[in-house]
GROMACS .gro file of C-alpha atoms in nm:
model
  261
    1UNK     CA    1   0.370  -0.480  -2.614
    2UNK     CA    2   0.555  -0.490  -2.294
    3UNK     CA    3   0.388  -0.521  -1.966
    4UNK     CA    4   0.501  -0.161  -1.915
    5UNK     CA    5   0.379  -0.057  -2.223
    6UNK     CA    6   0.031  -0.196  -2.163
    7UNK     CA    7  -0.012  -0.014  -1.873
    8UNK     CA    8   0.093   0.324  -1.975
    9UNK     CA    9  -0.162   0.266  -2.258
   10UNK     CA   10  -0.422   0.153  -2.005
   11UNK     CA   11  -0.296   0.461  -1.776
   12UNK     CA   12  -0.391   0.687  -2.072
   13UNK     CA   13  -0.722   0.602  -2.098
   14UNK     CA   14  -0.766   0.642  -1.740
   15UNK     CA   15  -0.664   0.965  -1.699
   16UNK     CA   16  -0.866   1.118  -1.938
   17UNK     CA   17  -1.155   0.982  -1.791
   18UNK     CA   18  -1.115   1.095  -1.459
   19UNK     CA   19  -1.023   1.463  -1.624
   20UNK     CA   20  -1.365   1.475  -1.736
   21UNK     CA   21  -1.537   1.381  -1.416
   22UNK     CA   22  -1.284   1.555  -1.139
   23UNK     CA   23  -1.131   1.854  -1.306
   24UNK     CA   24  -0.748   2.024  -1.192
   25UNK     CA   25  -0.950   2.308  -1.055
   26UNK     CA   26  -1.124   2.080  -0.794
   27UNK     CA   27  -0.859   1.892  -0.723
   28UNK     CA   28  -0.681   2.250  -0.610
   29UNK     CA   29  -1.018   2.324  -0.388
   30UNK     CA   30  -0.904   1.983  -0.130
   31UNK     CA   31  -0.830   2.045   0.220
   32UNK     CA   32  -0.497   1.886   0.180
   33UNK     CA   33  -0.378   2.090  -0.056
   34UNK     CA   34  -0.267   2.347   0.193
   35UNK     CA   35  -0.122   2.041   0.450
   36UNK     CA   36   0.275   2.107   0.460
   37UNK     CA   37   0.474   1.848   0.324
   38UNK     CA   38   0.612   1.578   0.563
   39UNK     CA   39   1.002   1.495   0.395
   40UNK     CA   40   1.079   1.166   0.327
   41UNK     CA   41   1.442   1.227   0.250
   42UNK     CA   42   1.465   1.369   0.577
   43UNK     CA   43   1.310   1.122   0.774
   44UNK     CA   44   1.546   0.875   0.554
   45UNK     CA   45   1.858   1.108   0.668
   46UNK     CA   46   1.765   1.036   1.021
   47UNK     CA   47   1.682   0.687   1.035
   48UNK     CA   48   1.904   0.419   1.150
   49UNK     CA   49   1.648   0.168   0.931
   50UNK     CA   50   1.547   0.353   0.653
   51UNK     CA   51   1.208   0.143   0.600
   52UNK     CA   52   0.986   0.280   0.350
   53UNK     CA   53   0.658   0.002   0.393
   54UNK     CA   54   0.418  -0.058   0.087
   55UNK     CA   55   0.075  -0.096   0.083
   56UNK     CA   56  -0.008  -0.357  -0.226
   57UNK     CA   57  -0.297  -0.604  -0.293
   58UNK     CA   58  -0.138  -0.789  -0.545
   59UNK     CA   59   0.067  -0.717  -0.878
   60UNK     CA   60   0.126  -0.835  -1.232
   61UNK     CA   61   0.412  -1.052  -1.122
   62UNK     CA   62   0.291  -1.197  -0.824
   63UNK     CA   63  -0.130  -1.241  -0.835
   64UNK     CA   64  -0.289  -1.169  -0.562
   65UNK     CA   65  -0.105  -1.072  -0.237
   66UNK     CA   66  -0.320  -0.969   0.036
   67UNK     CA   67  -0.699  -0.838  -0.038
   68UNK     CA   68  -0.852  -0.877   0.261
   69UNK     CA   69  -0.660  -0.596   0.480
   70UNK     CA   70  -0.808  -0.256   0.563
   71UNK     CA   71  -0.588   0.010   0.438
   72UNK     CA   72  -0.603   0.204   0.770
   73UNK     CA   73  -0.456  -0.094   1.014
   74UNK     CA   74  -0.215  -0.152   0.773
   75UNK     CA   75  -0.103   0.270   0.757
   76UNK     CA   76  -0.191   0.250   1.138
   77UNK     CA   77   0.050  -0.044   1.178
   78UNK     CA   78   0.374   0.046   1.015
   79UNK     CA   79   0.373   0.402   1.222
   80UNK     CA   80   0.378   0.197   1.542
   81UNK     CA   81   0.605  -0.055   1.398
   82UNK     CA   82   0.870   0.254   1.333
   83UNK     CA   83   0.831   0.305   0.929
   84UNK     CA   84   1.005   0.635   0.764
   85UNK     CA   85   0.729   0.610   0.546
   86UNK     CA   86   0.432   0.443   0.345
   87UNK     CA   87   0.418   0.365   0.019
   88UNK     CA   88   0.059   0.339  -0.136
   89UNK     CA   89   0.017   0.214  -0.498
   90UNK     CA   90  -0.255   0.347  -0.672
   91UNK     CA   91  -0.322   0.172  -0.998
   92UNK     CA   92  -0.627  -0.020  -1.022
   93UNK     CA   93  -0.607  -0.259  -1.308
   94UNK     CA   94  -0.252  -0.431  -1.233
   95UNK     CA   95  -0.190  -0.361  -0.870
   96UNK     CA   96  -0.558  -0.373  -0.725
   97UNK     CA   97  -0.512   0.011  -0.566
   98UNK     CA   98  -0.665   0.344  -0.609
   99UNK     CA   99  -0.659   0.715  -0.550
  100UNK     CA  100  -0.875   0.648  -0.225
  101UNK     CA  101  -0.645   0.415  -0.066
  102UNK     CA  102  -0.379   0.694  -0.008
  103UNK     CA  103  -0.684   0.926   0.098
  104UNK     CA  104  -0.740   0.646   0.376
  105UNK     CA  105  -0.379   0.611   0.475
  106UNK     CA  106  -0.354   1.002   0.506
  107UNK     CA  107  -0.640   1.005   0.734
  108UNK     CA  108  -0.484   0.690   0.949
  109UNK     CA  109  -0.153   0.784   0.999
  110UNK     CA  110   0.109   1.089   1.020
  111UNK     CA  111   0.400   0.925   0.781
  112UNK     CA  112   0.514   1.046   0.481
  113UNK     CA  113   0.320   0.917   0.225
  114UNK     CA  114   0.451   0.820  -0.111
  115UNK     CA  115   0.216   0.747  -0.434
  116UNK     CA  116   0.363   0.471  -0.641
  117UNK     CA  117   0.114   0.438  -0.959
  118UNK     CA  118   0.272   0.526  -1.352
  119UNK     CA  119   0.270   0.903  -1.350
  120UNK     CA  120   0.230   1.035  -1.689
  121UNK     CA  121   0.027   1.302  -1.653
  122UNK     CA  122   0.070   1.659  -1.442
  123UNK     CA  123  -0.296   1.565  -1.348
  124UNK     CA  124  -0.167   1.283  -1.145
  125UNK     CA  125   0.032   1.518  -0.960
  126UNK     CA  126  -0.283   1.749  -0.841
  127UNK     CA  127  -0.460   1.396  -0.791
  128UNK     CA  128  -0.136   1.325  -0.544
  129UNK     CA  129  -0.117   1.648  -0.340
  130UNK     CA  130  -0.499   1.674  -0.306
  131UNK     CA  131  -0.532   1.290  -0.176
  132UNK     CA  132  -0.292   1.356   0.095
  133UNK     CA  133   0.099   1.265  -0.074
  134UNK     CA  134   0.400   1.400   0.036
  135UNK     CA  135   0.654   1.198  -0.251
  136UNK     CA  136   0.535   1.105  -0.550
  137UNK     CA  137   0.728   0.824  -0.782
  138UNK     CA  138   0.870   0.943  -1.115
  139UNK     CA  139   0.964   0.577  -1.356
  140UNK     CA  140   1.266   0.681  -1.574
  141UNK     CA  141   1.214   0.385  -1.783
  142UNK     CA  142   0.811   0.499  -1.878
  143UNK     CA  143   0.926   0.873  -1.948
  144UNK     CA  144   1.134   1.134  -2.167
  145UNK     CA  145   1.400   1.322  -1.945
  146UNK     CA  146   1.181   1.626  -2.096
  147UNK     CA  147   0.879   1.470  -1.908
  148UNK     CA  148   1.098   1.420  -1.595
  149UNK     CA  149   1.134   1.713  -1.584
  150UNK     CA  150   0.838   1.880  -1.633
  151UNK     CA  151   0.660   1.639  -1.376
  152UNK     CA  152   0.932   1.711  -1.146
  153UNK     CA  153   0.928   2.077  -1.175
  154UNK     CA  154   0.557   2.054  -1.126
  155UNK     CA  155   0.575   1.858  -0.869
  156UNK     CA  156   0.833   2.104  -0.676
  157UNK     CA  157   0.554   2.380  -0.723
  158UNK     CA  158   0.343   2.175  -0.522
  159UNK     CA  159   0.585   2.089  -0.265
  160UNK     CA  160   0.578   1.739  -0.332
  161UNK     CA  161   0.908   1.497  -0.308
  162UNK     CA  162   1.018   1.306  -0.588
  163UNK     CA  163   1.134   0.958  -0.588
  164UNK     CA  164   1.309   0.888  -0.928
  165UNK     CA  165   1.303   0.492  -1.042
  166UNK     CA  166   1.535   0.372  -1.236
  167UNK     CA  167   1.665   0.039  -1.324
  168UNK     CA  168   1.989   0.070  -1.510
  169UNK     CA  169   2.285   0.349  -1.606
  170UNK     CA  170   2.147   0.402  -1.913
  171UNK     CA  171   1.818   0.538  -1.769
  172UNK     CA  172   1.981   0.702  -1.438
  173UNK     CA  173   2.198   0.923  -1.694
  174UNK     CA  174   1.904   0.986  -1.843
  175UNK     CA  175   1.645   1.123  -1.563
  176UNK     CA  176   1.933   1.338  -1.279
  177UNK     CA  177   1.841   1.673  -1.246
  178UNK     CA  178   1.809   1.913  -0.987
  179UNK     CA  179   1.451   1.875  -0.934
  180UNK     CA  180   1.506   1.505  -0.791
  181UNK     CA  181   1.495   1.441  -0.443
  182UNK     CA  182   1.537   1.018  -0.415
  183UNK     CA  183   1.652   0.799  -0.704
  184UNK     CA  184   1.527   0.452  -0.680
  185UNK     CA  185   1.720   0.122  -0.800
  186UNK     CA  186   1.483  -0.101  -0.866
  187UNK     CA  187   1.625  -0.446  -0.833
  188UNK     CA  188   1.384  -0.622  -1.054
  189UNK     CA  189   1.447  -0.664  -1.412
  190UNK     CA  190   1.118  -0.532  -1.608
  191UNK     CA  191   1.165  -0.800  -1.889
  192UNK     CA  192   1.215  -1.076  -1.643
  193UNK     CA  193   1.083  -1.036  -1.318
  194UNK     CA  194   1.408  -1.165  -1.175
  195UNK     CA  195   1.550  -0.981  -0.889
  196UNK     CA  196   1.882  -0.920  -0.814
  197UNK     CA  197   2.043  -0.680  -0.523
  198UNK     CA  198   2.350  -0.624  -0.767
  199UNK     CA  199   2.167  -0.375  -0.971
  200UNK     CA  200   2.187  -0.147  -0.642
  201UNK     CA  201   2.512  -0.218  -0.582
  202UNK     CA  202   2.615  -0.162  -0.947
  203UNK     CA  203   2.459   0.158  -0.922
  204UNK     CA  204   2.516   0.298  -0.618
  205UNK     CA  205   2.910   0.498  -0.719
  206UNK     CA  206   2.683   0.711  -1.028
  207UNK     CA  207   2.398   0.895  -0.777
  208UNK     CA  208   2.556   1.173  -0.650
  209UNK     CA  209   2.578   1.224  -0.352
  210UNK     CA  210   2.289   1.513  -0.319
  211UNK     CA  211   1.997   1.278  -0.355
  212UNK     CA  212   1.861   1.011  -0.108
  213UNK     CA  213   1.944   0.665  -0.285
  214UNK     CA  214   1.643   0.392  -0.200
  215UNK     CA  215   1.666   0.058  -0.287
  216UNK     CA  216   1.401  -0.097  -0.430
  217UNK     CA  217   1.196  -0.492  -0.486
  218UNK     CA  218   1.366  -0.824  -0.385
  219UNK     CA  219   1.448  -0.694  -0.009
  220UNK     CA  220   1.310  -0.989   0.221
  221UNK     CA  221   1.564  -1.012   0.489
  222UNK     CA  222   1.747  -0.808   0.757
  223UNK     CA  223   2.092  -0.917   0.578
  224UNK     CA  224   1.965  -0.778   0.272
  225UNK     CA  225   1.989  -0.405   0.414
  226UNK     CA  226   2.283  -0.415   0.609
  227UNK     CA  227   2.501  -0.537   0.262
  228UNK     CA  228   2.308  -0.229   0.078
  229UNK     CA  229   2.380   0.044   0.329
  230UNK     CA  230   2.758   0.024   0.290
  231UNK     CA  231   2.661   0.129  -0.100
  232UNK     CA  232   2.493   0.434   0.077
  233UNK     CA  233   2.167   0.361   0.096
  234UNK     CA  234   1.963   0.516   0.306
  235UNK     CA  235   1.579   0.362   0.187
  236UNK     CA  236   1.447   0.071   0.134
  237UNK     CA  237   1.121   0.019   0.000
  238UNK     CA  238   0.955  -0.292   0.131
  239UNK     CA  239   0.598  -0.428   0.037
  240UNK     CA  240   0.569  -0.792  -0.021
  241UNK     CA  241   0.747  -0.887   0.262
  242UNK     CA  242   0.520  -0.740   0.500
  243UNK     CA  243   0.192  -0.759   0.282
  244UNK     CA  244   0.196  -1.154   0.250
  245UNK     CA  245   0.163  -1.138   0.622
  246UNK     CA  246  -0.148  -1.107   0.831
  247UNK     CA  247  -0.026  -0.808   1.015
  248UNK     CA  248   0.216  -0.595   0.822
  249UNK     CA  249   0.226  -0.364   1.091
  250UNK     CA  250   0.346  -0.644   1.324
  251UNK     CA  251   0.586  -0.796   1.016
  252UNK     CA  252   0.797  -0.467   1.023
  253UNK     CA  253   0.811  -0.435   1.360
  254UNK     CA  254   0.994  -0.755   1.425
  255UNK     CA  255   1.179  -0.690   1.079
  256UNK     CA  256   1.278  -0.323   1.221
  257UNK     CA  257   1.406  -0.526   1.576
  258UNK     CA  258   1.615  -0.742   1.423
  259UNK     CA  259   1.774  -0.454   1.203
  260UNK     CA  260   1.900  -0.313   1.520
  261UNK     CA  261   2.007  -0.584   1.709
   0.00000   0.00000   0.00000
């Protein structure tokens, strides 16, 4: 089995345990269920940056990268530092989040919130709007376009965003549909681990023009962005980068100067 394959299995498992403890209809009764949605394509459309900053403890490729920050200076942090928004993984097992770290950062911080975890499930996507999301992140490469699409129609009735990830042509033919708002290069190869910016590039001339394009893994440096936003990219999801450091919030501040100078 792949790595991706393991955790879908694992995310399986998980989901219909928490089903049985924390049914839909609770999840409906939250407080946040009624909060409007704060757009992160249109904070993207207005940003001269385009910084989307990731909260993440560690992952399967890299270990450990930070476990010793509170979630709420780090959500705290990247609004001062100028963030369009805040990207909280979720998943336990392989990336050292959960559903209450995103209930933490919506409590900390006004940003558009984003959950990154392997969303299978329309049960994630209650989980999401009533733990304070405003996107939540579709992988083309872990679904059917059938369950794109029903996750992102479902996701639309709960006026939730939807960031689309994909990693090659063959999966970005796949997945568009209306009912995306962001697709996603991600610039790591799954099989690999390697990173390479040319996957954006490549891929940049087949999204339409209609959805937000967001670049994803492997972005470390201020050079990095400017070559991508010729291709038309607007985002740029950064975690490691700022994670690895003892203030994140401080990390994309300076990174967000130096953009602009």
């Amino acid at each position: 089995m792949s790595i991706l394959e393991r955790i879908i299995a694992d995310k399986i498992k998980e989901i219909e345990l928490k089903k049985s403890i924390i049914p839909i209809g609770q999840l409906e009764q939250s407080i946040l269920f009624e909060r409007p949605k704060n757009s992160l394509k249109k904070r993207l459309s207005e940003s001269k940056s385009g910084i989307i900053a990731e909260h993440k403890r560690r992952s399967p490729s890299k270990a450990v990268i930070n476990q010793s920050l509170n979630i709420q200076d780090v959500a705290k942090g990247y609004e001062t530092a100028g963030v369009c928004g805040m990207s909280v993984l979720t998943d336990t097992k392989y990336f050292g989040g959960n559903i209450e770290d995103l209930l933490l950062a919506r409590g900390s911080c006004q940003l558009p919130l984003l959950r990154k975890d392997f969303i299978i499930d329309a049960y994630q996507i209650f989980e999401a709007k009533a733990y304070g999301a405003d996107v939540i992140l579709l992988i083309a490469a872990a679904l059917s376009r059938k369950e794109i699409l029903n996750l992102s129609t479902m996701a639309k009735q709960l006026n939730l965003e939807i960031l689309l990830e994909v990693h090659n042509e063959e999966e970005l033919q796949k997945a568009l549909m209306p009912s995306l708002d962001m697709i996603g290069v991600n610039n790591r190869n799954l099989k690999t681990f390697e990173v390479d910016l040319k996957h954006s590039m490549e891929l940049s001339s087949k999204i339409p023009e209609n959805f937000a394009k967001v670049s994803e893994s492997g972005i470390s440096s201020t050079e990095a962005i400017k070559t991508l936003q010729p291709f038309g990219y607007q985002g740029f999801l950064i975690g490691e980068n700022f994670m690895k450091t003892n203030s994140p919030g401080e990390s994309a501040s300076e990174f967000i100067k130096k953009l602009s100078r």
